[in-house]
Amino acid sequence: MTAAAGCGGDSDSGSGDTIKVGLLASLSGTYKPVGTELRSGFELYLDTHDNKLGGKKVEFSVGDEGDGPPTAVPAATKLIKKDKVDVLTGIVANGSYNAVLPLVEKAKIPLVSSNGRPEVKNVDRLWHTAFLSDEPGAAIAEYVKDEVNGPVYAIGPDYQGGYDELGGFTDAFKKAGGKLANPGGETKWTPFPKTTNFMPYFADIAQSDAKAVYSFYAGKAAIDFVKQYAQSDAADLPLYTAFVTEGSVLPAQGKAAEDIYSVLNYSADLDNEANRKFVADWSAKHDAPPTTYAMASYDAASVLDKAIAAADDKGEVNSETINDAIGRLGKIESPRGSWEFGKTHSPVQKWYLRQVRPDGKQLANVMVQDLATVGD
């Protein structure tokens, strides 16, 4: 059936057999490792599906989000205005969402984002294949309360993503009856992105009555945090985290990361058919195991693949019909296990506890147990 691609908003891609997809991700700055994984995950899906989504050839454009709105907005503007994409995907930093969404809404194109996302009021054109940023902490909080005999010290970066990630943990932890070791019961915030020396913070933790630490960091900050933690007076305290050991940061952290716990919606050793295929395809192109960042972006491509095919079956493919079709997809089989979009257009999904352990000659985030199913 002939597609009328690019009929949404400012897009005019023209060819009925082509879909224009733009990916916005941090390819420079603090979160370059995360953005690179988002790009690689989406590209893997295209590579293993003949560079087609829903049977349509894909013109794939990439924009550098950098560290947030100052670079994200011009990059998104180019993708929407100049490249005239039919759909946008990606986005690493929470701060980028509210800056980019007005552009998406004006152009009337769907955004299928693929990393942590803050709460957003209008999700009519926003779909999300990763998680809401308060969910990882909420998923592990009760487990930490049950495992740790005493107060827990919460620490994270002083920006929106940190507020969301740590807030999810501290709110659920206190609700479960847990107590924070922080002075005044308030999370310790480290200036972002300039904090590279965490030793003064670790000294404060060691002087507190903390029996464990909960933190969120990613990219280079995660490397600095873990290496210095292992050398600090707080090193004997169990460290529970979101994302601190995920991705290419783990080899850089080395032995300093051993035994660290993390909460995540994905682990490369999950035993299901979709994950076995994903890991095999990924391993054929990459030396390291796949990450949740790559998986969520791979799933974004899978969502678009199914939605574009469904729109085509109904007679017309454009930004509006793709957006409508996404809302009718139901259960999605994924390397993480099956999931579906909830009311907030983000996944209702299972979360896992992992621990950094030796896996052959390398360290890996090894799945320990299921934690909770989170989502609306």
Coordinates of C-alpha atoms in Angstrom, one line a residue:
M1 CA 0.0 0.0 0.0
T2 CA 1.4 3.4 -0.9
A3 CA 2.5 5.6 2.0
A4 CA 2.2 9.3 2.2
A5 CA 5.2 9.9 4.4
G6 CA 6.0 13.2 5.9
C7 CA 2.5 14.7 5.9
G8 CA 2.8 15.9 9.6
G9 CA 3.5 19.5 10.4
D10 CA 6.5 21.1 8.7
S11 CA 7.7 17.8 7.3
D12 CA 7.5 17.2 3.6
S13 CA 9.7 14.2 2.9
G14 CA 7.8 13.6 -0.2
S15 CA 8.6 10.0 -1.1
G16 CA 5.8 7.6 -0.3
D17 CA 8.3 4.8 0.3
T18 CA 10.5 6.6 2.7
I19 CA 10.3 7.6 6.3
K20 CA 12.5 10.3 7.7
V21 CA 13.7 9.6 11.3
G22 CA 15.7 12.0 13.4
L23 CA 17.7 10.9 16.5
L24 CA 18.7 13.6 19.0
A25 CA 21.3 12.3 21.5
S26 CA 24.4 13.5 23.4
L27 CA 27.3 12.8 21.1
S28 CA 29.5 15.2 23.0
G29 CA 29.8 16.4 26.6
T30 CA 29.2 14.6 29.9
Y31 CA 26.7 12.1 28.5
K32 CA 28.5 11.2 25.3
P33 CA 28.7 7.5 26.4
V34 CA 24.9 7.4 26.8
G35 CA 24.1 9.2 23.6
T36 CA 26.5 7.0 21.6
E37 CA 24.6 3.9 23.0
L38 CA 21.3 5.4 21.9
R39 CA 22.5 5.9 18.4
S40 CA 24.1 2.4 18.2
G41 CA 20.9 0.7 19.5
F42 CA 18.7 2.4 16.9
E43 CA 21.2 1.7 14.1
L44 CA 21.4 -2.0 15.1
Y45 CA 17.7 -2.3 14.6
L46 CA 17.9 -0.7 11.2
D47 CA 20.9 -2.8 10.2
T48 CA 19.1 -6.0 11.1
H49 CA 15.9 -5.0 9.4
D50 CA 17.2 -4.0 5.9
N51 CA 17.2 -0.3 6.9
K52 CA 13.4 -0.3 6.9
L53 CA 10.7 0.5 9.4
G54 CA 7.2 -0.8 8.6
G55 CA 8.5 -1.8 5.2
K56 CA 9.5 1.8 4.4
K57 CA 13.1 2.8 3.7
V58 CA 14.5 5.0 6.4
E59 CA 16.4 8.3 5.9
F60 CA 18.2 8.6 9.3
S61 CA 19.5 11.9 10.5
V62 CA 21.4 12.5 13.8
G63 CA 21.7 15.6 15.9
D64 CA 24.0 16.3 18.9
E65 CA 22.1 17.1 22.0
G66 CA 25.2 17.9 24.0
D67 CA 24.6 18.5 27.7
G68 CA 21.1 20.0 27.5
P69 CA 18.9 22.7 26.1
P70 CA 21.6 25.2 24.8
T71 CA 22.8 22.5 22.3
A72 CA 19.7 20.4 22.1
V73 CA 17.3 23.1 20.8
P74 CA 19.4 24.1 17.7
A75 CA 20.1 20.4 16.9
A76 CA 16.4 19.5 17.2
T77 CA 15.5 22.6 15.2
K78 CA 17.7 21.4 12.3
L79 CA 16.3 17.9 12.4
I80 CA 12.7 19.3 12.3
K81 CA 13.1 22.3 10.1
K82 CA 15.9 21.5 7.7
D83 CA 15.9 17.6 7.6
K84 CA 12.1 17.6 7.9
V85 CA 11.9 14.4 9.9
D86 CA 8.6 12.6 10.2
V87 CA 9.4 11.4 13.7
L88 CA 12.0 12.2 16.4
T89 CA 13.7 9.8 18.8
G90 CA 16.4 9.8 21.4
I91 CA 17.1 12.5 24.0
V92 CA 19.4 11.9 27.0
A93 CA 19.1 14.8 29.4
N94 CA 15.9 15.5 31.3
G95 CA 16.4 19.2 30.8
S96 CA 16.2 18.8 27.1
Y97 CA 12.6 17.5 27.1
N98 CA 10.7 20.7 28.0
A99 CA 13.0 22.7 25.7
V100 CA 12.4 20.4 22.7
L101 CA 8.7 19.4 23.2
P102 CA 7.3 22.8 21.9
L103 CA 9.2 22.2 18.6
V104 CA 7.7 18.7 18.4
E105 CA 4.2 19.9 19.1
K106 CA 4.5 22.8 16.6
A107 CA 5.7 20.4 13.9
K108 CA 3.0 17.9 14.9
I109 CA 5.4 15.0 14.8
P110 CA 5.7 12.1 17.3
L111 CA 8.7 11.9 19.7
V112 CA 9.6 8.4 20.7
S113 CA 12.2 9.1 23.3
S114 CA 14.6 6.5 24.7
N115 CA 16.3 7.5 27.9
G116 CA 15.1 8.6 31.4
R117 CA 12.2 11.1 31.2
P118 CA 10.7 13.6 33.7
E119 CA 7.0 14.0 34.3
V120 CA 5.5 15.9 31.3
K121 CA 2.0 17.4 31.3
N122 CA 1.2 16.9 27.6
V123 CA 2.1 13.5 26.3
D124 CA -0.1 13.5 23.2
R125 CA 2.9 13.3 20.9
L126 CA 5.4 11.9 23.4
W127 CA 6.0 8.2 23.7
H128 CA 8.8 6.7 25.8
T129 CA 10.6 3.4 25.6
A130 CA 12.9 3.7 28.7
F131 CA 11.4 4.9 32.0
L132 CA 10.3 7.8 34.0
S133 CA 13.3 9.1 35.9
D134 CA 11.9 8.6 39.4
E135 CA 11.1 4.9 38.7
P136 CA 14.5 3.2 39.2
G137 CA 14.8 4.6 42.8
A138 CA 11.2 3.8 43.5
A139 CA 11.7 0.2 42.3
I140 CA 14.7 -0.5 44.6
A141 CA 13.8 1.5 47.7
E142 CA 11.9 -1.2 49.6
Y143 CA 14.6 -3.7 48.9
V144 CA 17.3 -1.4 50.3
K145 CA 15.1 -0.7 53.4
D146 CA 14.8 -4.4 54.0
E147 CA 18.5 -5.2 53.4
V148 CA 20.2 -2.3 55.2
N149 CA 20.1 -2.3 59.0
G150 CA 20.2 1.5 59.5
P151 CA 20.2 4.8 57.7
V152 CA 21.2 5.3 54.1
Y153 CA 23.0 8.3 52.6
A154 CA 21.6 9.7 49.4
I155 CA 23.8 11.6 47.0
G156 CA 23.4 12.8 43.4
P157 CA 24.1 15.5 40.8
D158 CA 22.5 19.0 41.2
Y159 CA 20.3 19.1 38.1
Q160 CA 16.8 18.0 37.0
G161 CA 17.8 14.4 36.2
G162 CA 19.4 14.0 39.6
Y163 CA 16.4 15.5 41.4
D164 CA 14.1 13.0 39.6
E165 CA 16.3 9.9 40.1
L166 CA 17.1 10.6 43.8
G167 CA 13.6 11.8 44.6
G168 CA 12.1 8.5 43.4
F169 CA 14.3 6.7 45.8
T170 CA 14.1 9.0 48.9
D171 CA 10.3 9.3 48.6
A172 CA 9.7 5.6 48.4
F173 CA 12.4 4.8 51.0
K174 CA 10.9 7.1 53.6
K175 CA 7.4 5.8 52.8
A176 CA 8.7 2.3 53.5
G177 CA 10.0 3.4 56.9
G178 CA 13.6 4.1 55.9
K179 CA 15.7 6.9 57.4
L180 CA 18.3 9.0 55.5
A181 CA 21.7 9.5 57.1
N182 CA 22.0 12.9 55.4
P183 CA 21.9 16.0 57.7
G184 CA 18.3 17.1 58.0
G185 CA 17.2 14.1 56.0
E186 CA 17.9 15.9 52.7
T187 CA 19.8 14.5 49.7
K188 CA 23.3 15.8 49.2
W189 CA 23.6 17.5 45.8
T190 CA 27.0 17.7 44.0
P191 CA 27.4 20.6 41.5
F192 CA 26.8 19.5 37.9
P193 CA 28.8 19.1 35.7
K194 CA 31.9 20.6 37.4
T195 CA 32.2 18.1 40.3
T196 CA 35.2 15.8 39.6
N197 CA 36.5 15.5 43.2
F198 CA 34.0 13.5 45.4
M199 CA 36.4 12.8 48.2
P200 CA 35.1 15.6 50.5
Y201 CA 31.6 14.2 50.1
F202 CA 32.8 10.7 50.9
A203 CA 34.5 12.0 54.0
D204 CA 31.2 13.4 55.2
I205 CA 29.5 10.1 54.5
A206 CA 32.1 8.3 56.5
Q207 CA 31.5 10.6 59.5
S208 CA 27.7 10.0 59.3
D209 CA 25.8 7.1 60.8
A210 CA 25.1 5.7 57.3
K211 CA 25.0 1.9 56.8
A212 CA 24.8 2.2 53.0
V213 CA 24.8 4.7 50.2
Y214 CA 22.4 5.3 47.3
S215 CA 23.4 7.3 44.3
F216 CA 22.8 8.2 40.7
Y217 CA 25.5 9.3 38.2
A218 CA 26.2 8.6 34.6
G219 CA 28.9 9.2 32.0
K220 CA 32.3 10.6 33.2
A221 CA 30.8 11.5 36.6
A222 CA 30.0 7.9 37.3
I223 CA 33.6 6.9 36.6
D224 CA 35.0 9.5 38.9
F225 CA 32.5 8.6 41.6
V226 CA 33.2 4.9 41.6
K227 CA 37.0 5.1 41.4
Q228 CA 37.1 7.6 44.3
Y229 CA 34.5 5.8 46.4
A230 CA 36.7 2.6 46.4
Q231 CA 39.6 4.7 47.7
S232 CA 37.6 6.6 50.3
D233 CA 36.8 6.1 54.0
A234 CA 33.3 5.2 53.0
A235 CA 34.4 2.3 50.8
D236 CA 33.2 -0.4 53.3
L237 CA 29.6 0.8 53.0
P238 CA 27.4 -1.1 50.4
L239 CA 26.7 1.1 47.4
Y240 CA 23.3 0.9 45.7
T241 CA 22.9 2.8 42.5
A242 CA 20.9 3.7 39.4
F243 CA 23.1 3.7 36.2
V244 CA 26.4 4.3 37.9
T245 CA 27.9 1.1 36.5
E246 CA 25.9 0.9 33.2
G247 CA 27.6 0.9 29.8
S248 CA 31.1 1.8 28.8
V249 CA 31.8 3.4 32.2
L250 CA 32.1 -0.1 33.7
P251 CA 35.4 -1.1 32.0
A252 CA 36.8 2.4 32.9
Q253 CA 35.8 1.9 36.5
G254 CA 37.5 -1.5 36.6
K255 CA 37.9 -3.4 39.9
A256 CA 36.6 -0.3 41.8
A257 CA 33.1 -1.2 40.6
E258 CA 33.1 -4.8 41.9
D259 CA 30.1 -5.7 44.2
I260 CA 28.2 -2.4 43.5
Y261 CA 24.5 -3.0 43.2
S262 CA 22.3 -1.3 40.6
V263 CA 18.6 -1.2 39.7
L264 CA 17.7 -1.3 36.1
N265 CA 15.0 -2.3 33.6
Y266 CA 17.4 -4.5 31.7
S267 CA 20.3 -6.9 32.1
A268 CA 22.3 -8.4 29.2
D269 CA 22.0 -11.9 30.8
L270 CA 18.2 -12.0 30.8
D271 CA 17.0 -15.3 29.3
N272 CA 14.3 -14.7 26.7
E273 CA 14.2 -15.1 23.0
A274 CA 14.2 -11.4 22.1
N275 CA 17.2 -10.8 24.3
R276 CA 19.2 -13.7 23.0
K277 CA 18.7 -12.3 19.4
F278 CA 19.5 -8.8 20.6
V279 CA 22.7 -9.8 22.4
A280 CA 23.9 -11.9 19.5
D281 CA 23.3 -9.2 17.0
W282 CA 24.9 -6.6 19.2
S283 CA 27.9 -8.8 20.0
A284 CA 28.6 -9.3 16.3
K285 CA 29.2 -5.5 16.1
H286 CA 30.5 -4.5 19.5
D287 CA 33.1 -5.7 22.0
A288 CA 31.1 -4.9 25.1
P289 CA 27.6 -6.2 26.1
P290 CA 24.5 -4.2 25.3
T291 CA 23.2 -1.6 27.7
T292 CA 19.8 -0.4 28.8
Y293 CA 20.4 2.7 26.7
A294 CA 21.0 0.7 23.5
M295 CA 18.1 -1.6 24.3
A296 CA 15.6 1.3 24.8
S297 CA 16.7 2.9 21.5
Y298 CA 16.4 -0.5 19.8
D299 CA 12.9 -0.8 21.2
A300 CA 12.1 2.7 19.9
A301 CA 12.9 1.5 16.5
S302 CA 10.8 -1.6 17.1
V303 CA 7.9 0.6 18.2
L304 CA 8.2 2.7 15.0
D305 CA 8.5 -0.4 12.9
K306 CA 5.2 -1.8 14.2
A307 CA 3.4 1.5 14.2
I308 CA 4.4 2.4 10.6
A309 CA 3.3 -1.0 9.4
A310 CA 0.0 -0.6 11.3
A311 CA -0.6 2.8 9.8
D312 CA 0.2 1.5 6.3
D313 CA -2.4 -1.3 6.8
K314 CA -5.0 1.4 7.4
G315 CA -4.1 3.2 4.2
E316 CA -1.9 6.2 5.0
V317 CA 1.5 6.7 6.7
N318 CA 2.3 10.2 8.1
S319 CA 3.3 11.7 11.4
E320 CA -0.3 11.8 12.6
T321 CA -1.2 8.2 11.7
I322 CA 2.1 6.9 13.1
N323 CA 1.3 8.7 16.4
D324 CA -2.1 7.2 16.5
A325 CA -0.8 3.7 15.7
I326 CA 1.7 3.8 18.6
G327 CA -1.2 4.2 21.0
R328 CA -2.8 0.9 19.8
L329 CA 0.3 -1.3 19.9
G330 CA -0.5 -3.1 23.2
K331 CA 2.1 -5.6 24.5
I332 CA 5.6 -5.2 23.1
E333 CA 8.1 -8.1 23.1
S334 CA 11.5 -6.8 24.1
P335 CA 14.9 -7.9 25.2
R336 CA 13.9 -6.6 28.7
G337 CA 10.8 -8.8 28.7
S338 CA 7.3 -7.8 27.6
W339 CA 6.0 -4.3 28.4
E340 CA 3.4 -1.8 27.2
F341 CA 2.7 1.9 27.3
G342 CA 0.9 3.2 30.3
K343 CA -1.3 6.3 30.7
T344 CA 1.8 8.5 30.8
H345 CA 3.0 7.0 27.5
S346 CA 5.9 5.4 29.3
P347 CA 6.5 1.6 29.9
V348 CA 4.8 -0.5 32.5
Q349 CA 7.7 -2.9 33.1
K350 CA 9.7 -5.1 35.4
W351 CA 12.8 -3.8 37.2
Y352 CA 15.8 -5.9 38.2
L353 CA 18.5 -5.9 40.9
R354 CA 22.0 -6.4 39.5
Q355 CA 25.5 -6.6 41.0
V356 CA 28.9 -6.1 39.4
R357 CA 30.6 -9.5 39.4
P358 CA 33.4 -11.3 37.5
D359 CA 32.1 -12.8 34.2
G360 CA 35.0 -14.6 32.7
K361 CA 37.9 -12.2 32.4
Q362 CA 35.6 -9.1 32.6
L363 CA 33.3 -7.5 35.1
A364 CA 29.7 -7.4 34.3
N365 CA 26.3 -6.3 35.8
V366 CA 24.9 -9.7 36.7
M367 CA 21.2 -10.1 37.3
V368 CA 20.5 -11.0 41.0
Q369 CA 16.7 -11.0 41.2
D370 CA 13.4 -9.3 40.1
L371 CA 12.5 -6.2 42.1
A372 CA 9.1 -4.8 41.1
T373 CA 6.9 -3.9 38.2
V374 CA 6.6 -0.2 38.0
G375 CA 4.4 2.0 35.8
D376 CA 0.8 3.2 35.6

